[in-house]
XYZ file of N, CA and C in Angstrom:
849
model
N -8.890 13.066 -10.393
C -8.251 11.967 -11.098
C -8.471 10.668 -10.337
N -8.813 9.620 -11.034
C -9.027 8.325 -10.399
C -7.721 7.776 -9.838
N -7.828 7.068 -8.712
C -6.659 6.443 -8.108
C -6.416 5.056 -8.676
N -7.413 4.484 -9.356
C -7.273 3.157 -9.937
C -7.599 3.208 -11.421
N -7.170 2.179 -12.131
C -7.407 2.077 -13.564
C -7.764 0.627 -13.878
N -8.724 0.417 -14.767
C -9.095 -0.946 -15.141
C -8.106 -1.486 -16.171
N -8.138 -2.795 -16.337
C -7.239 -3.427 -17.299
C -7.520 -2.935 -18.721
N -8.782 -2.780 -19.071
C -9.102 -2.318 -20.423
C -8.667 -0.873 -20.635
N -8.838 -0.036 -19.620
C -8.366 1.349 -19.719
C -6.850 1.395 -19.865
N -6.154 0.538 -19.111
C -4.695 0.510 -19.209
C -4.253 0.053 -20.591
N -4.912 -0.954 -21.153
C -4.562 -1.414 -22.492
C -4.697 -0.286 -23.506
N -5.751 0.504 -23.384
C -5.942 1.640 -24.292
C -4.827 2.669 -24.133
N -4.451 2.961 -22.889
C -3.408 3.963 -22.657
C -2.041 3.472 -23.145
N -1.777 2.188 -22.957
C -0.498 1.655 -23.417
C -0.385 1.697 -24.938
N -1.527 1.628 -25.617
C -1.531 1.690 -27.084
C -1.544 3.123 -27.600
N -1.668 4.091 -26.706
C -1.768 5.480 -27.099
C -0.414 6.142 -27.282
N -0.481 7.445 -27.524
C 0.739 8.205 -27.821
C 1.573 8.487 -26.574
N 0.940 8.472 -25.398
C 1.660 8.794 -24.160
C 1.394 7.715 -23.110
N 1.992 6.539 -23.286
C 1.729 5.428 -22.355
C 2.333 5.710 -20.982
N 1.723 5.163 -19.945
C 2.267 5.345 -18.595
C 3.494 4.466 -18.350
N 4.273 4.845 -17.349
C 5.321 3.975 -16.832
C 4.650 2.869 -16.036
N 5.086 1.628 -16.257
C 4.512 0.490 -15.545
C 5.491 -0.018 -14.493
N 5.000 -0.137 -13.265
C 5.807 -0.676 -12.169
C 5.201 -1.982 -11.692
N 5.972 -3.054 -11.745
C 5.562 -4.357 -11.243
C 6.075 -4.473 -9.814
N 5.146 -4.518 -8.850
C 5.525 -4.486 -7.437
C 5.045 -5.756 -6.745
N 5.279 -6.893 -7.369
C 4.782 -8.129 -6.756
C 5.535 -8.456 -5.465
N 4.755 -8.734 -4.435
C 5.265 -8.963 -3.074
C 4.163 -9.638 -2.294
N 4.534 -10.433 -1.318
C 3.532 -11.050 -0.455
C 4.028 -11.044 0.977
N 3.141 -10.702 1.901
C 3.438 -10.870 3.316
C 3.547 -12.364 3.582
N 4.667 -12.781 4.128
C 4.867 -14.217 4.301
C 5.542 -14.503 5.630
N 5.046 -15.520 6.314
C 5.704 -16.023 7.520
C 6.444 -17.324 7.217
N 6.638 -17.585 5.921
C 7.267 -18.847 5.519
C 8.683 -18.976 6.050
N 9.409 -17.860 6.136
C 10.802 -17.911 6.579
C 10.912 -18.490 7.981
N 9.986 -18.086 8.856
C 10.012 -18.594 10.230
C 9.777 -20.095 10.268
N 9.070 -20.616 9.269
C 8.795 -22.047 9.208
C 9.861 -22.808 8.422
N 10.874 -22.091 7.945
C 11.956 -22.731 7.200
C 11.721 -22.834 5.717
N 10.607 -22.288 5.217
C 10.310 -22.328 3.790
C 10.787 -21.042 3.129
N 11.134 -21.094 1.852
C 11.596 -19.875 1.185
C 10.456 -18.878 1.038
N 10.731 -17.589 1.232
C 9.678 -16.585 1.076
C 9.323 -16.381 -0.394
N 8.225 -15.706 -0.626
C 7.815 -15.367 -1.987
C 8.891 -14.536 -2.666
N 9.187 -14.867 -3.920
C 10.216 -14.171 -4.687
C 9.548 -13.363 -5.789
N 9.340 -12.075 -5.526
C 8.674 -11.231 -6.499
C 9.470 -11.053 -7.766
N 10.782 -10.976 -7.652
C 11.602 -10.790 -8.851
C 11.522 -12.015 -9.764
N 11.485 -13.207 -9.166
C 11.354 -14.422 -9.975
C 9.994 -14.463 -10.662
N 8.950 -14.040 -9.937
C 7.621 -13.992 -10.541
C 7.597 -13.013 -11.701
N 8.266 -11.881 -11.519
C 8.370 -10.894 -12.597
C 9.104 -11.489 -13.798
N 10.210 -12.193 -13.540
C 10.972 -12.780 -14.628
C 10.199 -13.820 -15.413
N 9.269 -14.492 -14.736
C 8.496 -15.532 -15.415
C 7.461 -14.941 -16.354
N 6.856 -13.820 -15.964
C 5.900 -13.136 -16.829
C 5.503 -11.812 -16.200
N 5.368 -10.807 -17.037
C 4.952 -9.487 -16.573
C 4.335 -8.714 -17.727
N 3.695 -7.609 -17.421
C 3.152 -6.773 -18.476
C 4.296 -6.238 -19.331
N 4.126 -6.235 -20.632
C 5.198 -5.734 -21.508
C 5.611 -4.311 -21.136
N 6.907 -4.132 -20.960
C 7.444 -2.821 -20.637
C 7.505 -2.512 -19.159
N 6.959 -3.373 -18.313
C 6.957 -3.106 -16.875
C 8.352 -3.295 -16.288
N 8.652 -2.488 -15.279
C 9.921 -2.563 -14.557
C 9.638 -3.081 -13.149
N 10.449 -4.035 -12.697
C 10.235 -4.595 -11.364
C 10.730 -3.633 -10.291
N 9.932 -3.461 -9.238
C 10.293 -2.649 -8.085
C 10.222 -3.536 -6.846
N 11.300 -3.556 -6.085
C 11.401 -4.391 -4.889
C 10.858 -3.626 -3.691
N 9.726 -4.066 -3.160
C 9.098 -3.346 -2.053
C 10.024 -3.260 -0.850
N 10.642 -4.368 -0.471
C 11.454 -4.386 0.742
C 12.702 -3.522 0.625
N 13.251 -3.397 -0.588
C 14.510 -2.683 -0.761
C 14.351 -1.277 -1.332
N 13.304 -1.043 -2.112
C 13.169 0.251 -2.791
C 11.977 1.082 -2.302
N 11.014 0.426 -1.659
C 9.850 1.144 -1.141
C 9.844 1.175 0.381
N 10.957 0.806 0.982
C 11.089 0.830 2.438
C 12.565 0.850 2.794
N 12.866 1.335 3.977
C 14.224 1.205 4.496
C 14.292 -0.043 5.370
N 15.446 -0.309 5.935
C 15.644 -1.543 6.692
C 14.745 -1.588 7.923
N 14.239 -2.776 8.277
C 13.421 -2.894 9.490
C 14.194 -2.448 10.726
N 13.459 -1.940 11.696
C 14.100 -1.476 12.924
C 13.072 -0.929 13.883
N 13.481 0.029 14.690
C 12.600 0.599 15.694
C 11.399 1.315 15.072
N 11.526 1.728 13.802
C 10.425 2.421 13.126
C 9.480 1.471 12.414
N 9.657 0.150 12.601
C 8.759 -0.826 12.004
C 9.427 -1.696 10.968
N 8.627 -2.612 10.401
C 9.167 -3.553 9.414
C 9.350 -2.928 8.037
N 8.561 -1.907 7.715
C 8.679 -1.241 6.413
C 8.666 0.266 6.603
N 9.715 0.811 7.230
C 9.758 2.268 7.411
C 9.843 2.981 6.065
N 9.620 4.275 6.084
C 9.789 5.055 4.868
C 11.189 4.865 4.302
N 11.307 4.785 2.987
C 12.639 4.671 2.401
C 13.392 5.988 2.514
N 14.703 5.916 2.428
C 15.505 7.127 2.291
C 15.035 7.865 1.039
N 14.752 9.145 1.184
C 14.146 9.892 0.077
C 15.043 9.899 -1.155
N 16.339 10.119 -0.971
C 17.252 10.153 -2.112
C 17.317 8.792 -2.802
N 17.369 7.721 -2.000
C 17.436 6.390 -2.592
C 16.134 6.034 -3.306
N 15.010 6.435 -2.726
C 13.727 6.194 -3.376
C 13.646 6.933 -4.702
N 14.062 8.180 -4.708
C 14.053 8.941 -5.953
C 14.927 8.308 -7.013
N 16.110 7.838 -6.616
C 17.007 7.201 -7.578
C 16.393 5.923 -8.134
N 15.727 5.137 -7.271
C 15.091 3.897 -7.726
C 13.972 4.195 -8.718
N 13.189 5.236 -8.438
C 12.099 5.587 -9.343
C 12.635 6.110 -10.677
N 13.696 6.881 -10.639
C 14.273 7.371 -11.902
C 14.833 6.218 -12.727
N 15.454 5.233 -12.052
C 15.948 4.053 -12.781
C 14.798 3.308 -13.459
N 13.626 3.352 -12.840
C 12.458 2.682 -13.411
C 11.806 3.506 -14.519
N 12.336 4.701 -14.775
C 11.804 5.536 -15.840
C 10.770 6.535 -15.407
N 10.613 6.728 -14.091
C 9.569 7.614 -13.589
C 9.982 9.072 -13.749
N 9.095 9.842 -14.368
C 9.261 11.282 -14.525
C 7.996 11.972 -14.026
N 8.139 13.208 -13.591
C 6.989 13.927 -13.038
C 5.911 14.185 -14.078
N 6.306 14.333 -15.341
C 5.341 14.660 -16.375
C 4.736 13.468 -17.080
N 4.985 12.259 -16.590
C 4.465 11.060 -17.235
C 3.693 10.233 -16.220
N 2.485 9.774 -16.565
C 1.705 8.990 -15.595
C 2.384 7.675 -15.246
N 2.056 7.175 -14.057
C 2.599 5.911 -13.561
C 1.438 5.004 -13.191
N 1.556 3.726 -13.535
C 0.596 2.714 -13.098
C 1.376 1.608 -12.401
N 0.996 1.304 -11.174
C 1.615 0.215 -10.419
C 0.653 -0.963 -10.359
N 1.212 -2.164 -10.401
C 0.385 -3.357 -10.248
C 1.167 -4.407 -9.477
N 0.428 -5.386 -8.936
C 1.068 -6.523 -8.289
C 0.347 -7.789 -8.727
N 0.440 -8.835 -7.932
C -0.127 -10.105 -8.354
C -1.632 -10.177 -8.267
N -2.266 -9.193 -7.668
C -3.713 -9.171 -7.595
C -4.248 -8.735 -6.244
N -3.452 -8.911 -5.188
C -3.910 -8.516 -3.856
C -4.034 -6.999 -3.735
N -3.144 -6.289 -4.383
C -3.213 -4.840 -4.414
C -2.435 -4.118 -3.336
N -1.975 -4.833 -2.313
C -1.294 -4.169 -1.206
C 0.018 -3.526 -1.651
N 0.866 -4.280 -2.338
C 2.180 -3.776 -2.722
C 2.056 -2.636 -3.725
N 1.158 -2.786 -4.696
C 0.944 -1.717 -5.668
C 0.467 -0.454 -4.969
N -0.381 -0.609 -3.956
C -0.868 0.549 -3.208
C 0.260 1.212 -2.433
N 1.208 0.439 -1.944
C 2.365 1.027 -1.251
C 3.147 1.918 -2.213
N 3.374 1.446 -3.450
C 4.062 2.270 -4.442
C 3.247 3.517 -4.763
N 1.938 3.331 -4.928
C 1.038 4.459 -5.209
C 1.122 5.500 -4.115
N 1.027 5.058 -2.850
C 1.048 6.006 -1.741
C 2.385 6.740 -1.654
N 3.482 5.995 -1.780
C 4.799 6.624 -1.670
C 5.024 7.661 -2.763
N 4.651 7.336 -3.993
C 4.839 8.300 -5.079
C 3.971 9.532 -4.862
N 2.759 9.340 -4.377
C 1.901 10.490 -4.067
C 2.509 11.315 -2.932
N 2.939 10.650 -1.875
C 3.566 11.336 -0.746
C 4.787 12.130 -1.196
N 5.513 11.563 -2.164
C 6.725 12.200 -2.664
C 6.448 13.230 -3.758
N 5.168 13.471 -4.067
C 4.832 14.567 -4.951
C 4.538 14.231 -6.395
N 4.475 12.951 -6.760
C 4.139 12.655 -8.157
C 2.665 12.954 -8.387
N 2.329 13.665 -9.474
C 0.949 14.123 -9.655
C -0.001 13.139 -10.310
N 0.507 12.014 -10.826
C -0.375 11.153 -11.621
C 0.026 9.689 -11.457
N -0.498 9.057 -10.410
C -0.190 7.654 -10.107
C -1.495 6.901 -9.911
N -1.590 5.715 -10.490
C -2.778 4.877 -10.313
C -2.347 3.428 -10.095
N -3.289 2.656 -9.591
C -3.088 1.225 -9.364
C -3.987 0.454 -10.321
N -3.434 -0.599 -10.931
C -4.243 -1.467 -11.795
C -5.203 -2.256 -10.920
N -6.485 -2.006 -11.076
C -7.506 -2.651 -10.259
C -7.542 -4.149 -10.571
N -7.315 -4.964 -9.552
C -7.285 -6.410 -9.744
C -5.911 -6.960 -10.071
N -4.942 -6.083 -10.348
C -3.572 -6.510 -10.587
C -3.389 -7.381 -11.808
N -2.332 -8.165 -11.778
C -1.976 -8.994 -12.924
C -3.088 -9.961 -13.294
N -3.827 -10.439 -12.313
C -4.884 -11.412 -12.610
C -6.020 -10.806 -13.423
N -6.143 -9.477 -13.416
C -7.195 -8.822 -14.198
C -6.756 -8.541 -15.636
N -5.477 -8.658 -15.904
C -4.936 -8.315 -17.224
C -5.230 -9.436 -18.220
N -5.810 -9.068 -19.338
C -6.157 -10.061 -20.356
C -5.293 -9.934 -21.618
N -4.363 -9.011 -21.609
C -3.496 -8.806 -22.765
C -2.275 -9.705 -22.720
N -1.345 -9.483 -23.643
C -0.123 -10.302 -23.690
C 0.775 -10.048 -22.485
N 1.597 -11.040 -22.177
C 2.607 -10.926 -21.136
C 3.981 -11.132 -21.758
N 5.016 -10.767 -21.027
C 6.365 -10.785 -21.585
C 7.356 -11.299 -20.555
N 8.483 -11.776 -21.042
C 9.615 -12.107 -20.182
C 10.791 -11.168 -20.450
N 10.643 -10.257 -21.396
C 11.709 -9.304 -21.720
C 11.862 -8.298 -20.585
N 13.095 -8.010 -20.214
C 13.379 -7.034 -19.163
C 13.782 -5.723 -19.830
N 12.960 -4.687 -19.720
C 13.271 -3.432 -20.405
C 14.380 -2.654 -19.710
N 14.986 -1.760 -20.435
C 15.972 -0.823 -19.883
C 15.462 0.586 -20.183
N 14.581 1.098 -19.347
C 13.961 2.393 -19.635
C 14.959 3.540 -19.563
N 14.658 4.598 -20.281
C 15.453 5.816 -20.159
C 15.291 6.380 -18.752
N 16.367 6.946 -18.240
C 16.338 7.512 -16.892
C 15.243 8.568 -16.778
N 14.453 8.465 -15.731
C 13.423 9.462 -15.481
C 13.990 10.687 -14.794
N 13.126 11.680 -14.579
C 13.579 12.918 -13.931
C 12.870 13.189 -12.607
N 12.182 12.181 -12.063
C 11.387 12.404 -10.857
C 12.276 12.792 -9.675
N 11.928 13.908 -9.052
C 12.643 14.387 -7.864
C 11.656 14.444 -6.705
N 11.769 13.554 -5.734
C 10.798 13.518 -4.639
C 10.726 14.831 -3.867
N 9.498 15.209 -3.544
C 9.251 16.372 -2.685
C 8.260 15.932 -1.620
N 8.730 15.252 -0.571
C 7.836 14.631 0.404
C 6.869 15.616 1.051
N 5.687 15.087 1.388
C 4.708 15.874 2.103
C 3.409 16.087 1.378
N 3.299 15.558 0.156
C 2.070 15.770 -0.614
C 0.914 14.909 -0.121
N 1.191 13.845 0.610
C 0.140 13.012 1.212
C 0.346 13.016 2.725
N -0.742 12.907 3.465
C -0.668 13.012 4.920
C -0.009 11.782 5.530
N 0.868 12.035 6.485
C 1.654 10.997 7.136
C 1.499 11.136 8.642
N 1.279 10.004 9.321
C 1.164 9.986 10.776
C 2.369 9.308 11.402
N 2.778 9.797 12.571
C 3.718 9.049 13.402
C 2.928 8.430 14.550
N 3.613 7.789 15.482
C 2.916 7.089 16.561
C 2.074 8.042 17.402
N 2.628 9.192 17.764
C 1.870 10.144 18.576
C 0.674 10.683 17.806
N 0.872 10.951 16.515
C -0.228 11.445 15.701
C -1.337 10.426 15.558
N -0.968 9.150 15.434
C -1.977 8.090 15.341
C -2.764 7.989 16.634
N -2.072 8.055 17.756
C -2.752 7.979 19.053
C -3.715 9.137 19.223
N -3.298 10.333 18.829
C -4.156 11.502 18.954
C -5.364 11.402 18.029
N -5.140 10.925 16.807
C -6.242 10.824 15.842
C -7.279 9.803 16.295
N -6.839 8.749 16.977
C -7.784 7.754 17.485
C -8.750 8.362 18.493
N -8.361 9.496 19.093
C -9.234 10.175 20.050
C -10.022 11.315 19.408
N -9.407 12.004 18.444
C -10.030 13.217 17.902
C -10.770 13.001 16.590
N -10.459 11.922 15.875
C -11.095 11.631 14.594
C -11.420 10.162 14.513
N -10.994 9.527 13.429
C -11.166 8.079 13.324
C -9.877 7.479 12.767
N -9.399 6.443 13.435
C -8.201 5.719 13.032
C -8.608 4.300 12.713
N -8.455 3.910 11.443
C -8.838 2.570 11.013
C -7.658 1.617 11.126
N -7.920 0.432 11.639
C -6.945 -0.664 11.682
C -7.279 -1.599 10.529
N -6.390 -1.681 9.535
C -6.672 -2.425 8.306
C -6.340 -3.906 8.402
N -5.822 -4.372 9.537
C -5.447 -5.778 9.663
C -6.684 -6.667 9.825
N -6.451 -7.964 9.765
C -7.532 -8.915 10.010
C -8.110 -8.710 11.408
N -9.382 -8.997 11.559
C -10.061 -8.770 12.824
C -9.436 -9.504 13.988
N -8.965 -10.728 13.755
C -8.394 -11.494 14.861
C -7.087 -10.892 15.369
N -6.346 -10.218 14.481
C -5.132 -9.539 14.936
C -5.507 -8.267 15.703
N -6.486 -7.539 15.209
C -6.975 -6.350 15.905
C -7.419 -6.716 17.327
N -8.152 -7.812 17.458
C -8.673 -8.207 18.777
C -7.598 -8.810 19.671
N -6.444 -9.123 19.111
C -5.359 -9.697 19.895
C -5.477 -11.189 20.095
N -6.329 -11.840 19.305
C -6.510 -13.289 19.435
C -5.326 -14.059 18.883
N -4.698 -13.527 17.832
C -3.494 -14.114 17.247
C -2.556 -12.981 16.876
N -1.270 -13.249 16.890
C -0.294 -12.286 16.402
C 0.914 -13.048 15.881
N 0.930 -13.332 14.556
C 1.970 -14.190 13.993
C 3.310 -13.505 13.778
N 3.374 -12.183 13.918
C 4.590 -11.483 13.510
C 5.144 -10.586 14.618
N 4.299 -9.764 15.201
C 4.781 -8.724 16.103
C 4.844 -9.179 17.562
N 5.426 -8.324 18.396
C 5.742 -8.683 19.785
C 4.504 -9.009 20.594
N 3.423 -8.303 20.337
C 2.207 -8.471 21.123
C 1.005 -8.218 20.219
N -0.123 -8.846 20.526
C -1.329 -8.641 19.748
C -2.194 -7.545 20.334
N -3.180 -7.112 19.556
C -4.089 -6.070 20.000
C -4.090 -4.903 19.038
N -4.551 -3.733 19.519
C -4.648 -2.576 18.643
C -4.381 -1.283 19.407
N -4.194 -0.212 18.673
C -4.013 1.106 19.267
C -5.329 1.512 19.930
N -5.311 1.898 21.186
C -6.562 2.275 21.858
C -7.331 3.349 21.082
N -8.612 3.069 20.861
C -9.457 3.992 20.122
C -9.570 3.684 18.652
N -8.692 2.824 18.113
C -8.740 2.487 16.689
C -9.951 1.608 16.387
N -10.459 1.726 15.164
C -11.638 0.989 14.720
C -11.207 -0.101 13.745
N -11.688 -1.315 13.953
C -11.342 -2.420 13.062
C -12.018 -2.228 11.703
N -11.211 -2.244 10.646
C -11.724 -2.085 9.279
C -10.833 -2.886 8.334
N -10.923 -4.222 8.372
C -10.029 -5.042 7.548
C -10.080 -4.650 6.072
N -8.905 -4.475 5.489
C -8.844 -4.036 4.099
C -9.412 -5.076 3.142
N -9.469 -6.330 3.574
C -10.023 -7.372 2.712
C -11.495 -7.133 2.398
N -12.196 -6.352 3.219
C -13.611 -6.077 2.976
C -13.823 -4.959 1.961
N -12.731 -4.392 1.434
C -12.843 -3.313 0.451
C -12.870 -3.825 -0.985
N -12.684 -5.122 -1.158
C -12.593 -5.677 -2.504
C -13.571 -6.834 -2.671
N -13.899 -7.125 -3.929
C -14.742 -8.274 -4.250
C -13.885 -9.533 -4.302
N -14.514 -10.649 -4.608
C -13.799 -11.929 -4.630
C -12.682 -11.950 -5.662
N -12.809 -11.156 -6.733
C -11.788 -11.135 -7.776
C -10.651 -10.160 -7.479
N -10.669 -9.525 -6.302
C -9.617 -8.608 -5.921
C -9.826 -7.180 -6.372
N -10.872 -6.941 -7.149
C -11.158 -5.570 -7.579
C -11.894 -4.811 -6.484
N -11.675 -3.500 -6.440
C -12.331 -2.679 -5.436
C -13.844 -2.680 -5.634
N -14.555 -2.603 -4.517
C -15.996 -2.408 -4.569
C -16.287 -1.036 -5.184
N -17.494 -0.832 -5.709
C -17.843 0.487 -6.249
C -17.655 1.582 -5.204
N -17.363 2.783 -5.694
C -17.074 3.908 -4.799
C -18.190 4.145 -3.794
N -19.445 4.040 -4.235
C -20.564 4.268 -3.328
C -20.615 3.268 -2.195
N -20.313 2.015 -2.497
C -20.310 0.987 -1.454
C -19.176 1.222 -0.456
N -18.014 1.611 -0.985
C -16.891 1.890 -0.094
C -17.199 3.097 0.796
N -17.798 4.122 0.213
C -18.138 5.310 0.994
C -19.111 4.953 2.114
N -20.099 4.139 1.789
C -21.069 3.727 2.804
C -20.395 2.915 3.903
N -19.463 2.054 3.511
C -18.772 1.237 4.508
C -18.003 2.114 5.491
N -17.209 3.032 4.956
C -16.366 3.836 5.831
C -17.183 4.812 6.672
N -18.233 5.353 6.114
C -19.083 6.225 6.915
C -19.770 5.436 8.027
N -20.146 4.194 7.726
C -20.741 3.347 8.741
C -19.781 3.008 9.865
N -18.489 3.081 9.579
C -17.463 2.806 10.582
C -17.009 4.069 11.301
N -17.590 5.219 10.935
C -17.292 6.435 11.682
C -16.623 7.549 10.931
N -16.268 7.346 9.654
C -15.634 8.419 8.893
C -16.658 9.497 8.583
N -16.406 10.720 9.042
C -17.329 11.828 8.834
C -16.906 12.651 7.629
N -17.834 13.422 7.086
C -17.567 14.231 5.905
C -16.394 15.184 6.133
N -16.362 15.805 7.312
C -15.348 16.820 7.575
C -14.378 16.404 8.672
N -14.343 15.118 8.999
C -13.477 14.644 10.070
C -12.169 14.086 9.547
N -11.152 14.085 10.412
C -9.850 13.532 10.046
C -9.893 12.012 10.102
N -9.258 11.383 9.124
C -9.232 9.921 9.018
C -7.788 9.466 8.857
N -7.429 8.412 9.551
C -6.112 7.813 9.411
C -6.219 6.306 9.343
N -5.142 5.669 8.895
C -5.109 4.212 8.728
C -3.765 3.680 9.198
N -3.791 2.517 9.820
C -2.557 1.772 10.056
C -2.838 0.300 9.835
N -1.774 -0.490 9.781
C -1.897 -1.943 9.577
C -0.775 -2.603 10.347
N -0.122 -3.595 9.756
C 1.018 -4.214 10.416
C 2.306 -3.443 10.196
N 2.535 -3.024 8.938
C 3.799 -2.333 8.644
C 3.676 -1.314 7.519
N 2.476 -0.798 7.278
C 2.328 0.258 6.287
C 2.173 -0.210 4.861
N 1.771 -1.478 4.660
C 1.549 -1.991 3.302
C 0.055 -2.163 3.049
N -0.598 -3.052 3.802
C -2.048 -3.184 3.618
C -2.766 -1.893 4.016
N -2.162 -1.111 4.920
C -2.743 0.180 5.270
C -2.774 1.124 4.084
N -1.740 1.065 3.239
C -1.739 1.882 2.023
C -2.892 1.478 1.109
N -3.209 0.187 1.090
C -4.336 -0.289 0.286
C -5.654 0.266 0.824
N -5.763 0.390 2.147
C -6.982 0.975 2.712
C -7.058 2.474 2.414
N -5.920 3.164 2.442
C -5.914 4.576 2.056
C -6.350 4.712 0.596
N -5.925 3.770 -0.240
C -6.353 3.763 -1.643
C -7.859 3.542 -1.748
N -8.397 2.607 -0.973
C -9.840 2.369 -0.980
C -10.595 3.614 -0.535
N -10.075 4.291 0.461
C -10.693 5.534 0.922
C -10.636 6.602 -0.170
N -9.531 6.647 -0.913
C -9.428 7.601 -2.023
C -10.463 7.291 -3.097
N -10.670 6.009 -3.394
C -11.707 5.617 -4.354
C -13.067 6.093 -3.854
N -13.277 6.039 -2.545
C -14.535 6.469 -1.937
C -14.654 7.983 -1.828
N -13.575 8.695 -2.137
C -13.598 10.150 -2.043
C -13.331 10.680 -0.656
N -12.637 9.881 0.174
C -12.356 10.267 1.560
C -10.844 10.349 1.758
N -10.283 11.541 1.952
C -8.837 11.648 2.186
C -8.466 10.992 3.516
N -7.284 10.371 3.544
C -6.838 9.701 4.769
C -5.325 9.749 4.872
N -4.857 9.811 6.091
C -3.424 9.770 6.377
C -3.007 8.332 6.669
N -1.732 8.043 6.493
C -1.193 6.703 6.754
C -0.158 6.760 7.872
N -0.321 5.870 8.842
C 0.710 5.665 9.862
C 1.617 4.561 9.340
N 2.736 4.941 8.769
C 3.606 3.984 8.087
C 4.208 2.978 9.057
N 4.644 3.433 10.222
C 5.239 2.503 11.179
C 4.273 1.433 11.626
N 3.000 1.795 11.758
C 1.901 0.884 12.051
C 2.176 0.017 13.285
N 1.502 -1.142 13.347
C 1.573 -1.954 14.552
C 2.979 -2.473 14.821
N 3.778 -2.683 13.771
C 5.133 -3.189 13.978
C 5.991 -2.181 14.731
N 5.732 -0.892 14.547
C 6.429 0.126 15.333
C 5.764 0.309 16.687
N 4.438 0.467 16.684
C 3.713 0.725 17.935
C 3.991 -0.357 18.977
N 3.856 -1.603 18.578
C 3.959 -2.708 19.536
C 5.383 -2.987 19.982
N 6.370 -2.415 19.294
C 7.761 -2.654 19.689
C 8.150 -1.887 20.939
N 7.339 -0.881 21.300
C 7.624 -0.079 22.493
C 6.706 -0.540 23.630
N 7.242 -1.182 24.657
C 6.391 -1.703 25.737
C 5.696 -0.609 26.542
N 6.101 0.648 26.373
C 5.459 1.734 27.098
C 4.194 2.236 26.401
N 3.982 1.823 25.157
C 2.769 2.259 24.466
C 1.598 1.366 24.874
N 0.424 1.946 25.085
C -0.724 1.145 25.518
C -1.243 0.240 24.404
N -1.814 -0.880 24.796
C -2.377 -1.852 23.869
C -3.782 -2.200 24.313
N -4.724 -2.155 23.386
C -6.095 -2.573 23.672
C -6.336 -3.919 23.009
N -7.163 -4.759 23.634
C -7.513 -6.055 23.059
C -9.023 -6.212 23.078
N -9.497 -7.151 22.261
C -10.923 -7.386 22.175
C -11.571 -6.550 21.078
N -12.871 -6.709 20.894
C -13.563 -6.019 19.804
C -13.822 -4.533 20.071
N -13.769 -4.110 21.313
C -14.034 -2.708 21.658
C -12.818 -1.866 21.302
N -13.006 -0.734 20.592
C -11.856 0.115 20.251
C -11.013 0.504 21.462
N -11.654 0.753 22.597
C -10.910 1.200 23.782
C -10.300 0.037 24.533
């Protein structure tokens, strides 16, 4: 089953007898708060316009638990996540499509979490809202309660020790911008750099200028060129488990299974006893 869906394919499915549940997960990584500016308001963006029938999902509140020692976007409480998904109309027997404003990171976080929690049919709208050419709406739906019951463990999950081990035994991709990987800048976390042994693989290189994923063959060639082997273990981390989910999605499009270190650099770097590498060399 494809992990992504095009806008035209989604339009056809929405017009069919068994339309998918639509989740609007608009969110943006923002440092505006530190500068005194208001952060991006995904709910307001949803209220202004969204795909007809879509339900807004708050990444910070429903797709993560409170920031802390486990990072800025730790895994959500399983019971609370299940309740949020059921309120959105999610059921195990009905497909789900998540979308965001076009970057794809937030939608990929919803995709990864639902897969991890055992939902069998979740996809991301390739290119997000900007790729949609159909009508938009301001109506807020009240979907019937879904029956989705999370059963965590269906997708591979790494903790800090597992990520460190994978960087030595397989390949661990760092999905952040190259300058953050090298430790040249660090706008958010305690210290810059990367997990020793991790390979720089910015998620921005997985998409074209319009935000759509590159063809599967190109993505496969990219990841293999960075060290992903046919039978080797692959993992991904980022700043807080959001853009990393997008890289796991890109790997899925390429046909390469990958685990996600959800705590990512925000968890790793918070512990001064964990080693930090800087510069372009993985080690």
